[in-house]
mmCIF file of C-alpha atoms in Angstrom:
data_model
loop_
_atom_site.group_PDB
_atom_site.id
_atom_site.type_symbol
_atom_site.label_atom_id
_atom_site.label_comp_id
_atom_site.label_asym_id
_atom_site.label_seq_id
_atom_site.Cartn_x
_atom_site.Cartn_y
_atom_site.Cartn_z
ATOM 1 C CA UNK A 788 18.115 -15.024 7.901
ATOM 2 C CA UNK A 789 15.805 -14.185 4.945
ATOM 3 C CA UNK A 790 16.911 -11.753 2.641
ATOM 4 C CA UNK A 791 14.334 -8.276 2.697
ATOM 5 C CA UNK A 792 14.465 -5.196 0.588
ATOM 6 C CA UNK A 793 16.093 -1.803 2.198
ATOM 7 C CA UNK A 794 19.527 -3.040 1.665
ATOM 8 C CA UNK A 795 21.020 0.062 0.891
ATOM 9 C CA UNK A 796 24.563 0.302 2.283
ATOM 10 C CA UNK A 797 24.623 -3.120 0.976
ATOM 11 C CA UNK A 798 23.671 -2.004 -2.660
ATOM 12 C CA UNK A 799 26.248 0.980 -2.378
ATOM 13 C CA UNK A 800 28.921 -0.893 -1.264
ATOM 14 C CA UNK A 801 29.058 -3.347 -3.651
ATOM 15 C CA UNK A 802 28.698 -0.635 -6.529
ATOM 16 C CA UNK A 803 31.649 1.382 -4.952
ATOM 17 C CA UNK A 804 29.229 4.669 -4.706
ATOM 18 C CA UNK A 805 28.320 6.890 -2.013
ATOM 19 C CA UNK A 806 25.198 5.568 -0.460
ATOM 20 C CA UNK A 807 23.327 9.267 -1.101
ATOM 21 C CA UNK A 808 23.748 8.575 -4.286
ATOM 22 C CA UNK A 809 20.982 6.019 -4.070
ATOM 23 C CA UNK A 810 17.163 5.936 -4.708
ATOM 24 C CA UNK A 811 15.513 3.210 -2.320
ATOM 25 C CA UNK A 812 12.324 2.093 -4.198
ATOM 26 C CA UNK A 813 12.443 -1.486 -2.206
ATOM 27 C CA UNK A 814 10.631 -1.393 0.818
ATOM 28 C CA UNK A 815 7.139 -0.290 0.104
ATOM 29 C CA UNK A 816 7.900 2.212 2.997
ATOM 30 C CA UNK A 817 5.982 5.708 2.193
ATOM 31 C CA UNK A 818 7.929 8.238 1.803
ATOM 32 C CA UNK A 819 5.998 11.101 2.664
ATOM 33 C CA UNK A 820 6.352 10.518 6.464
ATOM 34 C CA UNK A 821 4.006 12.056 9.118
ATOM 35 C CA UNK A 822 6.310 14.812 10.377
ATOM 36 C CA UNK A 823 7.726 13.669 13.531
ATOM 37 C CA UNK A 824 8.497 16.870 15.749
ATOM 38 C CA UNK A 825 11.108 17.172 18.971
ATOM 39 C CA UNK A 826 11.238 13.701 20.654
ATOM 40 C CA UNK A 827 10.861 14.993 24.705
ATOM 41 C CA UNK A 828 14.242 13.753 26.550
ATOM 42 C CA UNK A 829 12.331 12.072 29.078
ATOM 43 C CA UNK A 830 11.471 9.363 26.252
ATOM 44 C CA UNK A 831 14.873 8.024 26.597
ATOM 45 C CA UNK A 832 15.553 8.944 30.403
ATOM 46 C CA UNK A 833 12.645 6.848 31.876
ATOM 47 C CA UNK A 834 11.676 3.338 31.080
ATOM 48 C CA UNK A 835 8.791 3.079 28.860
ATOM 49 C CA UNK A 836 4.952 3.286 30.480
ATOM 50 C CA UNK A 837 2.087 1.314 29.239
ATOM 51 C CA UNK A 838 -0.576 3.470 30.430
ATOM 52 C CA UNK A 839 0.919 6.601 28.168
ATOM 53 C CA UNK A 840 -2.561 6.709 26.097
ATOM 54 C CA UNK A 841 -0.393 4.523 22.815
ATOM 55 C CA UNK A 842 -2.730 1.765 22.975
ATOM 56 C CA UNK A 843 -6.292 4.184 23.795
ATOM 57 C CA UNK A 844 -4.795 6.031 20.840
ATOM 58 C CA UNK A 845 -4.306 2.698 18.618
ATOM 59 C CA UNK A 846 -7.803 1.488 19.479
ATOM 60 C CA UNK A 847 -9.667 4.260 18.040
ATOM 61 C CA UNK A 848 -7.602 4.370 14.838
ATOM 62 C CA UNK A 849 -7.755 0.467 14.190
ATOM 63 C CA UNK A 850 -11.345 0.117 15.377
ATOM 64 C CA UNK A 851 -10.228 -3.208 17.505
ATOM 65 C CA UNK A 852 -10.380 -2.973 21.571
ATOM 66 C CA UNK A 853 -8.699 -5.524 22.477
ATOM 67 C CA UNK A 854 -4.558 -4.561 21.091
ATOM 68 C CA UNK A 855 -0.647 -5.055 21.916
ATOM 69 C CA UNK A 856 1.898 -3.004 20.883
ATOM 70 C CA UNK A 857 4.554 -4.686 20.011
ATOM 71 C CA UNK A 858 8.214 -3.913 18.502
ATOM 72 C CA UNK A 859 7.637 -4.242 14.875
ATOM 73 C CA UNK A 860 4.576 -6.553 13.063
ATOM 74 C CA UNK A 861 7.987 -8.852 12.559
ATOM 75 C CA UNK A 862 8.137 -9.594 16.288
ATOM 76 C CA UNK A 863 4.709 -11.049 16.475
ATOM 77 C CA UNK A 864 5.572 -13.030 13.302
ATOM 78 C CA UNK A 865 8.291 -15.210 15.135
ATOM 79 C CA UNK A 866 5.999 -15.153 18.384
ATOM 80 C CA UNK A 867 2.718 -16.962 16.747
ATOM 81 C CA UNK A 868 4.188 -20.240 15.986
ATOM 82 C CA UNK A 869 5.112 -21.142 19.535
ATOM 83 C CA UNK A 870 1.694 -20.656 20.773
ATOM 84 C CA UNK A 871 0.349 -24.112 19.130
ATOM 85 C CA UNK A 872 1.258 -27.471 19.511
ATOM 86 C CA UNK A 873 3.093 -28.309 15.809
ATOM 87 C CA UNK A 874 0.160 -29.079 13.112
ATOM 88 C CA UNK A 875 -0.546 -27.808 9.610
ATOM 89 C CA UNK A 876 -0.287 -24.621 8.690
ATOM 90 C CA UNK A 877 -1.579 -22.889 4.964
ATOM 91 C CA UNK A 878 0.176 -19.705 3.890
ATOM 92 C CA UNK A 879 -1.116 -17.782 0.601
ATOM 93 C CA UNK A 880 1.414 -17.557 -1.500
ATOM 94 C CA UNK A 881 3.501 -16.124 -2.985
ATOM 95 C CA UNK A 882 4.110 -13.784 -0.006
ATOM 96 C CA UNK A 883 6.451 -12.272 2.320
ATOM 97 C CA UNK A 884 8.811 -15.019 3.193
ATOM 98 C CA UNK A 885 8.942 -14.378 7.158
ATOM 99 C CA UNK A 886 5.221 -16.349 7.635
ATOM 100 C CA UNK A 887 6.082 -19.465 6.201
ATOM 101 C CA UNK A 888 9.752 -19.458 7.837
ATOM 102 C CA UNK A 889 8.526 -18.745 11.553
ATOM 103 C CA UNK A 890 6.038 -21.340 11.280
ATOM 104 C CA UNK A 891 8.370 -24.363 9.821
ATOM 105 C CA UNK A 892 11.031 -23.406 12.681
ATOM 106 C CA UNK A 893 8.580 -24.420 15.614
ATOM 107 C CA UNK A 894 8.016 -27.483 13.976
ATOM 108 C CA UNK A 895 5.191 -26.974 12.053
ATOM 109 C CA UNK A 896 4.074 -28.433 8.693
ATOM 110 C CA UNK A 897 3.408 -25.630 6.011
ATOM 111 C CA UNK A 898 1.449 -26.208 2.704
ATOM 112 C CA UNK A 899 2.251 -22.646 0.525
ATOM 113 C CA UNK A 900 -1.353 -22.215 -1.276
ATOM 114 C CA UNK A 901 -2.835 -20.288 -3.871
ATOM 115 C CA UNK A 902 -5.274 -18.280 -2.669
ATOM 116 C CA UNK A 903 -8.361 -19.360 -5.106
ATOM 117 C CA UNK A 904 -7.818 -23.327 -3.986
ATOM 118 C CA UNK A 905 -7.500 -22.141 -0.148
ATOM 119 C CA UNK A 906 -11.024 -22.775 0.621
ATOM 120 C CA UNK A 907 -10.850 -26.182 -0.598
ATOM 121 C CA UNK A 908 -7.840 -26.935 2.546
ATOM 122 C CA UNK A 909 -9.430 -25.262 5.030
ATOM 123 C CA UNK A 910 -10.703 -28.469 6.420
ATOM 124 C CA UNK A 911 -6.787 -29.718 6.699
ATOM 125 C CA UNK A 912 -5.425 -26.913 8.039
ATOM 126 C CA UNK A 913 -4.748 -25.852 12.066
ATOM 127 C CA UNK A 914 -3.603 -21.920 11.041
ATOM 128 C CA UNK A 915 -4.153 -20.767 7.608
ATOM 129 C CA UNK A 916 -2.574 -17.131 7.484
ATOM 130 C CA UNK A 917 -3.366 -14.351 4.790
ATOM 131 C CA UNK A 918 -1.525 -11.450 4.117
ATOM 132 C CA UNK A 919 -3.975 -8.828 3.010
ATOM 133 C CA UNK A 920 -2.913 -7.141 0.796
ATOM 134 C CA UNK A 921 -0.414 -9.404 -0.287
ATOM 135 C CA UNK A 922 3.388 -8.384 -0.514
ATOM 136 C CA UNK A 923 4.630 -8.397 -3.056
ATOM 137 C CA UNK A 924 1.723 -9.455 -5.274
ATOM 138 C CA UNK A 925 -0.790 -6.560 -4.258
ATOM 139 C CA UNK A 926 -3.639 -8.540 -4.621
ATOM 140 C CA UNK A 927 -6.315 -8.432 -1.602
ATOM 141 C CA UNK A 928 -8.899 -10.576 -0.466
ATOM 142 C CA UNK A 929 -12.403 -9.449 0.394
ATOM 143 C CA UNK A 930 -13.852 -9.687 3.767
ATOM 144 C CA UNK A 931 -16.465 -11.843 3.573
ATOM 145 C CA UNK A 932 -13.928 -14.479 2.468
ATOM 146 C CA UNK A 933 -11.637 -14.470 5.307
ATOM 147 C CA UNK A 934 -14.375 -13.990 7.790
ATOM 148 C CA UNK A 935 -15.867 -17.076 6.101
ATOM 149 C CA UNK A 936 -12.754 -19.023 6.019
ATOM 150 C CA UNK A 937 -12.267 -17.649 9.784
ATOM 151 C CA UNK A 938 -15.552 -19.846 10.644
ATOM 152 C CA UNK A 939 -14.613 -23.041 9.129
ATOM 153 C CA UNK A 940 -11.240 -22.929 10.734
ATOM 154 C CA UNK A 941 -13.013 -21.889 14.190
ATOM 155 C CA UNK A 942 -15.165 -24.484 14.119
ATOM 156 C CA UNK A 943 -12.130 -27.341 14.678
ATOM 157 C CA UNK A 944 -10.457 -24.536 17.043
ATOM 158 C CA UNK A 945 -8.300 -22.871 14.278
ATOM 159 C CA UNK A 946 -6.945 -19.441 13.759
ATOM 160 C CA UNK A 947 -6.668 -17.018 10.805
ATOM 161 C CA UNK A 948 -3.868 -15.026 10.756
ATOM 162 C CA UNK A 949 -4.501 -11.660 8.687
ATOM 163 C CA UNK A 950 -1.334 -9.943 8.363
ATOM 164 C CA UNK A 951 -2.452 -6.332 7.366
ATOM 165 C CA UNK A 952 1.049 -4.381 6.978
ATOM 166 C CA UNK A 953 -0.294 -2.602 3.770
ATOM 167 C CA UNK A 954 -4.036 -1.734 5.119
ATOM 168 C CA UNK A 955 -3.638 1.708 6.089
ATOM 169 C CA UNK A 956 -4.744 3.293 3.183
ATOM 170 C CA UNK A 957 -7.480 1.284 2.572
ATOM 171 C CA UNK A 958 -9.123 0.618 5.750
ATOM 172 C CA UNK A 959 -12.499 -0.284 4.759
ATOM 173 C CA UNK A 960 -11.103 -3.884 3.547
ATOM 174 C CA UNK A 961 -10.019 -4.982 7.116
ATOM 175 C CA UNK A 962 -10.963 -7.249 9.619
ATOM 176 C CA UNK A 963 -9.210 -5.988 12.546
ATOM 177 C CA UNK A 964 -12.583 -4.854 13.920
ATOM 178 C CA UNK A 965 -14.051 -8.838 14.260
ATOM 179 C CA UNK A 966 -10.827 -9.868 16.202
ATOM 180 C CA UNK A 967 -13.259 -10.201 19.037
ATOM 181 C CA UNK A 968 -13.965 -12.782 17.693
ATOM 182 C CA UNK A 969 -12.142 -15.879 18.790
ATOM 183 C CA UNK A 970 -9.426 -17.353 16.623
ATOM 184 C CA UNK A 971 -9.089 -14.250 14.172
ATOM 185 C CA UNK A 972 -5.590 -12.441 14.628
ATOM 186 C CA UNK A 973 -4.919 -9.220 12.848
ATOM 187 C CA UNK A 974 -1.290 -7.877 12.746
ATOM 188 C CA UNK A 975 -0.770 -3.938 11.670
ATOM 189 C CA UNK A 976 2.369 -2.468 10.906
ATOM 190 C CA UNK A 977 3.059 1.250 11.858
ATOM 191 C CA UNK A 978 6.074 1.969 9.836
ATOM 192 C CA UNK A 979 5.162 1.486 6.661
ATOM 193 C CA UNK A 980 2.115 4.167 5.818
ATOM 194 C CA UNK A 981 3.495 6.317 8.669
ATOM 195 C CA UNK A 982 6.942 6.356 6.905
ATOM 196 C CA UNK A 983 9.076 5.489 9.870
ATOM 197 C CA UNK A 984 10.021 1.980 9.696
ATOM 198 C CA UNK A 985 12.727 2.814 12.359
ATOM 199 C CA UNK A 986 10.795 3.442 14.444
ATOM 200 C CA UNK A 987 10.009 -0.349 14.911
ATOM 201 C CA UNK A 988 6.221 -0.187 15.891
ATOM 202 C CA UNK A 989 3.437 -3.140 15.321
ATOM 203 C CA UNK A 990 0.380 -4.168 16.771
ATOM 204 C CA UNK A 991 -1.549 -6.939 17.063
ATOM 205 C CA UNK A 992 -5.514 -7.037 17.891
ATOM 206 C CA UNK A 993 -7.004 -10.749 18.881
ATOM 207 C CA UNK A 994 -8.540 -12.369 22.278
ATOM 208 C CA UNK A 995 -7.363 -11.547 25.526
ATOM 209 C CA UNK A 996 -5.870 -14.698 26.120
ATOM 210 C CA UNK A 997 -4.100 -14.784 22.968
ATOM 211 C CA UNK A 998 -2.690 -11.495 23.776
ATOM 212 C CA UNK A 999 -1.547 -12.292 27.455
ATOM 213 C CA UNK A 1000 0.243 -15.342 25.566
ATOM 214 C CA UNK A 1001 2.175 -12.889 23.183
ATOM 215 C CA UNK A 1002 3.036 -10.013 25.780
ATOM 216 C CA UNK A 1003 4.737 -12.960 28.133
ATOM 217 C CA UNK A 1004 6.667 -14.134 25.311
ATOM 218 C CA UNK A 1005 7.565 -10.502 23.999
ATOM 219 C CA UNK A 1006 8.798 -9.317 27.766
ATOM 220 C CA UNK A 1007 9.073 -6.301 29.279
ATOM 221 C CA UNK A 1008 9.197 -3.037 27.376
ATOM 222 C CA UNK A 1009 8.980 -4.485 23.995
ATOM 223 C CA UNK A 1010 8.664 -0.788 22.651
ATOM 224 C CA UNK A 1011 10.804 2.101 23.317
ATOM 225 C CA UNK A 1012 9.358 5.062 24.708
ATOM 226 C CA UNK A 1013 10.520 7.134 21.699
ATOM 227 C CA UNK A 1014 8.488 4.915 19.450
ATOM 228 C CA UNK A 1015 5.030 4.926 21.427
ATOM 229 C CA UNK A 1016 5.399 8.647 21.864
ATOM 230 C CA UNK A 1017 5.849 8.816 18.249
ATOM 231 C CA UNK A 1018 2.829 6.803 17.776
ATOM 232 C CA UNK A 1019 0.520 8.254 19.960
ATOM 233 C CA UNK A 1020 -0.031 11.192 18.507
ATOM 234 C CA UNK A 1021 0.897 9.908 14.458
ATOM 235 C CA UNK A 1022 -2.246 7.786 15.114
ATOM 236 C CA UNK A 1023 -4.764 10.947 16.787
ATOM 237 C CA UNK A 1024 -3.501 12.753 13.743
ATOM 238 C CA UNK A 1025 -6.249 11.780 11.838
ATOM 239 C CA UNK A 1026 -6.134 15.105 9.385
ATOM 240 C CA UNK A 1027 -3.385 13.955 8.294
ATOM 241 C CA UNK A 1028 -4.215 10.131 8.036
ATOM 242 C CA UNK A 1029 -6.995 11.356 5.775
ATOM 243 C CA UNK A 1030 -4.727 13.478 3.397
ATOM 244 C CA UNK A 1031 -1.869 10.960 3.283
ATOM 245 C CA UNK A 1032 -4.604 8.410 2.014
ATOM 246 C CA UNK A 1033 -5.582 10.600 -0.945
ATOM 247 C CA UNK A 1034 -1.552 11.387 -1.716
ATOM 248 C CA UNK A 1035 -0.766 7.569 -1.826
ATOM 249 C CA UNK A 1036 -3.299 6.502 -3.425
ATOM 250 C CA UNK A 1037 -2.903 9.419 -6.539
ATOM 251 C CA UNK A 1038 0.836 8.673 -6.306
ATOM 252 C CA UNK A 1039 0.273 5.357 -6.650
ATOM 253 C CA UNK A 1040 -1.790 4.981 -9.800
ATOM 254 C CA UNK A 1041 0.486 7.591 -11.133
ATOM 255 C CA UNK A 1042 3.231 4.611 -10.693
ATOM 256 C CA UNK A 1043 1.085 2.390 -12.067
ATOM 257 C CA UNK A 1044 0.827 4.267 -15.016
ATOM 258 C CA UNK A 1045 3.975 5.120 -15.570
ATOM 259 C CA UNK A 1046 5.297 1.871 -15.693
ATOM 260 C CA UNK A 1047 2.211 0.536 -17.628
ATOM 261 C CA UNK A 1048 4.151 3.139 -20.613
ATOM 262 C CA UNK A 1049 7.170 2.040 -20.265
ATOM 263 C CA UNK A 1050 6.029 -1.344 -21.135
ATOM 264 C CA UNK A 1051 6.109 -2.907 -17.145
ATOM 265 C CA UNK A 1052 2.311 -3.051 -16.424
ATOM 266 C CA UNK A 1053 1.557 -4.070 -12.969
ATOM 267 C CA UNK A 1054 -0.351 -7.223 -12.153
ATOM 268 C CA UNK A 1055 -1.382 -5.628 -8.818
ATOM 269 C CA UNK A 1056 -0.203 -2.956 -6.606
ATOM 270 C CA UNK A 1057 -0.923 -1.212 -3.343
ATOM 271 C CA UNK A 1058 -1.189 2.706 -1.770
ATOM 272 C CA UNK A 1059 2.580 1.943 -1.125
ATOM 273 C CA UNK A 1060 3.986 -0.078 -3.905
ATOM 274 C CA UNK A 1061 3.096 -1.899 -7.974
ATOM 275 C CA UNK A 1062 4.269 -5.276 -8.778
ATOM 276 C CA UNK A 1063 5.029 -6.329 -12.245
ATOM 277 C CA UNK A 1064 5.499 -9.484 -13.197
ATOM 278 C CA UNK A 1065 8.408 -10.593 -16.311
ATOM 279 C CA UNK A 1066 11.121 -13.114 -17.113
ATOM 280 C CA UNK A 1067 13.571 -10.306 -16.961
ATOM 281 C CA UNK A 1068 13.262 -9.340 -13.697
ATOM 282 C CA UNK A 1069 16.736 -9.897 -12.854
ATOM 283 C CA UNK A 1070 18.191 -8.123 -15.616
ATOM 284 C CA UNK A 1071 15.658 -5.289 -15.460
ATOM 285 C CA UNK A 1072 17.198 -5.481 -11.395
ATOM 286 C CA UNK A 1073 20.257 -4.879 -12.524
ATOM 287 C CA UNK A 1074 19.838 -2.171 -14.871
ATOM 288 C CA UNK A 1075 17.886 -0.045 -12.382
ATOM 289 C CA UNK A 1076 21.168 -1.107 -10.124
ATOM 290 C CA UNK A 1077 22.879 0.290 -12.375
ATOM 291 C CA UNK A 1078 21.349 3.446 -12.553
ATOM 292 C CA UNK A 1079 21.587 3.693 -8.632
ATOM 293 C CA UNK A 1080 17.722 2.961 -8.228
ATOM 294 C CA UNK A 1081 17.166 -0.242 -5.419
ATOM 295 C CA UNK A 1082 14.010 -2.269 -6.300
ATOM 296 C CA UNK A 1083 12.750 -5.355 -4.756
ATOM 297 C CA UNK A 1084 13.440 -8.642 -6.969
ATOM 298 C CA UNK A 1085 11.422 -11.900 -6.390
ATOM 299 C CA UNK A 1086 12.298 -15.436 -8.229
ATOM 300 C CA UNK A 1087 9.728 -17.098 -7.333
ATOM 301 C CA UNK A 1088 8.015 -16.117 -9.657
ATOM 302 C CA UNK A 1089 10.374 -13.891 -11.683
ATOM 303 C CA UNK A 1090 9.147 -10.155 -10.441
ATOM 304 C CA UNK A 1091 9.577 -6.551 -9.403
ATOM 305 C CA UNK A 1092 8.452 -4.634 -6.701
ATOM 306 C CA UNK A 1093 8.145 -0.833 -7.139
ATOM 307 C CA UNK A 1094 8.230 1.394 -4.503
ATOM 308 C CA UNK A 1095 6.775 5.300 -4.695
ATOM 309 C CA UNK A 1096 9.640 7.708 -5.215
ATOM 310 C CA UNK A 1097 8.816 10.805 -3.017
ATOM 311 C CA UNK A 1098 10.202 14.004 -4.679
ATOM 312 C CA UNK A 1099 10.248 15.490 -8.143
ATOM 313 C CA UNK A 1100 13.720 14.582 -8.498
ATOM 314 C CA UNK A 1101 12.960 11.024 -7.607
ATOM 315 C CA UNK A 1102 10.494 10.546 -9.988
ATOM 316 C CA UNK A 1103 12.226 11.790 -12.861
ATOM 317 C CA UNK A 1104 14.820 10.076 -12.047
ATOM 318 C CA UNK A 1105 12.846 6.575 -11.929
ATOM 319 C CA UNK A 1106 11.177 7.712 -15.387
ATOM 320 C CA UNK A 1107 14.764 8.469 -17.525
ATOM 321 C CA UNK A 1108 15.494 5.016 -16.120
ATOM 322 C CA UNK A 1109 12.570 3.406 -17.693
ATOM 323 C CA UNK A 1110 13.303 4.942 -20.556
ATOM 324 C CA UNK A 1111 15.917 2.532 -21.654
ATOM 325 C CA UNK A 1112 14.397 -0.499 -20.774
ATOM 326 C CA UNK A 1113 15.220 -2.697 -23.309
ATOM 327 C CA UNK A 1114 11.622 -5.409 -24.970
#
């Protein structure tokens, strides 16, 4: 199993402190949840329902008709590769690790490419999938590209995958609303701009067929009922949608700066997260360790992943850290 960030107990344990003593900053969750209010009991005395308006609800926010909830953007991630006969498969990278992994255990080749020589392998490729915008690097490619590269890859009876985890905030980038258009699969994460990755809620918009092929492989009552209640009416709330978007995206730059004056000035970043890029990112890891802060390291290449802190407290925190970050 790959390793992910949101480690937590993990990271307390091993430092011998109380796990409330901790500041998460790895998981590019936000943490300024949509305020979840009194989950009805009947959620978790009756099986879930399909027709409970989650999906009507989904399609209006996503702007894509054709949808399947599913539990988590992770479980249609291990799902994809076993709908293909084994061929060749492009990933952008670098990227998060799960894409590449799924694909190579159902027997598929994978060629990890840099996104500015993709276009040139399109021709050799089966799948090529796109995270957009990329964890951890931030960076996002326009639409016209993908729907472009979605073509040529078409045109030999291809797919794109687009995995969109981090679109939320900036919804005007996406492509979710051309995945009636064959070969183009879109995968949207709930958790992460909602703020309740426990909740363990994912969609994914493409064809019909495609989607039949997914919902036999997924089962029965992929999603608890708890979870699509939740989402329901997180994703009618669109007051709040439109408020959390200008909070993330203020926070974020703020992060951006801050780390930009404390000599860590990110490449890229997101609504939900900056990456910086240095040779010392595992010493830099281990100082923020030290001072009970979690971030996300990467090796390959050497790198940091900041998530937003939430409260006042949090930030300062993160900021007297910084402060003795050594050149």
């Amino acid at each position: 199993m790959l390793e992910h960030g949101g480690r937590l107990a993990r990271a307390a344990a091993a430092s011998g402190t109380p796990i409330e003593d901790w500041l998460d900053l790895s998981t590019g969750v936000s943490p300024y949840a949509w305020p979840i209010p009194e989950i009805p009991a009947r959620c978790w005395t009756r099986l879930p329902e399909e027709d409970d308006g989650l999906i009507e609800a989904a399609s209006v926010y996503y702007g894509a008709h054709d949808l399947l909830a599913v539990d988590g953007s992770q479980c249609v991630i291990q799902l994809l590769p076993k709908l293909r006969e084994p061929g060749r498969v492009g990933v952008l990278s670098p990227t998060y690790a799960e894409h590449a992994h799924a694909w190579r255990q159902w027997g598929h080749e994978v060629a990890e490419l840099d996104a500015d020589g993709a276009e040139e392998q399109l021709d050799s490729l089966n799948v090529l999938v796109a995270v957009n915008p990329n964890n951890p690097t931030g960076d996002c490619r326009t639409r016209d590209d993908l729907l472009r590269w979605h073509e040529a890859l078409w045109a030999r009876g291809g797919w794109l995958v687009v995995d969109e985890a981090f679109m939320d905030a900036t919804p005007q980038l996406s492509v979710i609303a051309e995945t009636h258009r064959s070969g183009l699969i879109v995968l949207r994460s709930f958790g992460k701009f909602f703020g309740c990755p426990g909740a363990r809620l994912g969609f994914v918009a493409a064809e019909r067929d495609v989607l039949q092929r997914l919902r036999e492989l997924a089962g029965p009552w992929p999603v608890s009922g708890a979870a699509r209640w939740i989402g329901r009416l997180a994703l009618a709330d669109f007051a709040w949608h439109e408020t959390a978007c200008a909070l993330l995206a203020s926070k974020s730059q703020a992060l951006s700066a801050l780390l930009q004056n404390h000599g860590l000035p990110p490449l890229h970043g997101t609504a939900l997260f900056q990456w910086t890029k240095t040779e010392q990112a595992e010493r830099l890891y281990t100082h923020f360790a030290e001072q009970r802060i979690l971030l996300r390291l990467y090796t390959q290449p050497r790198s940091l992943r900041f998530g937003l802190p939430g409260t006042p407290d949090e930030w300062r925190r993160l900021e007297e850290a910084l402060k003795y970050v050594l050149p």
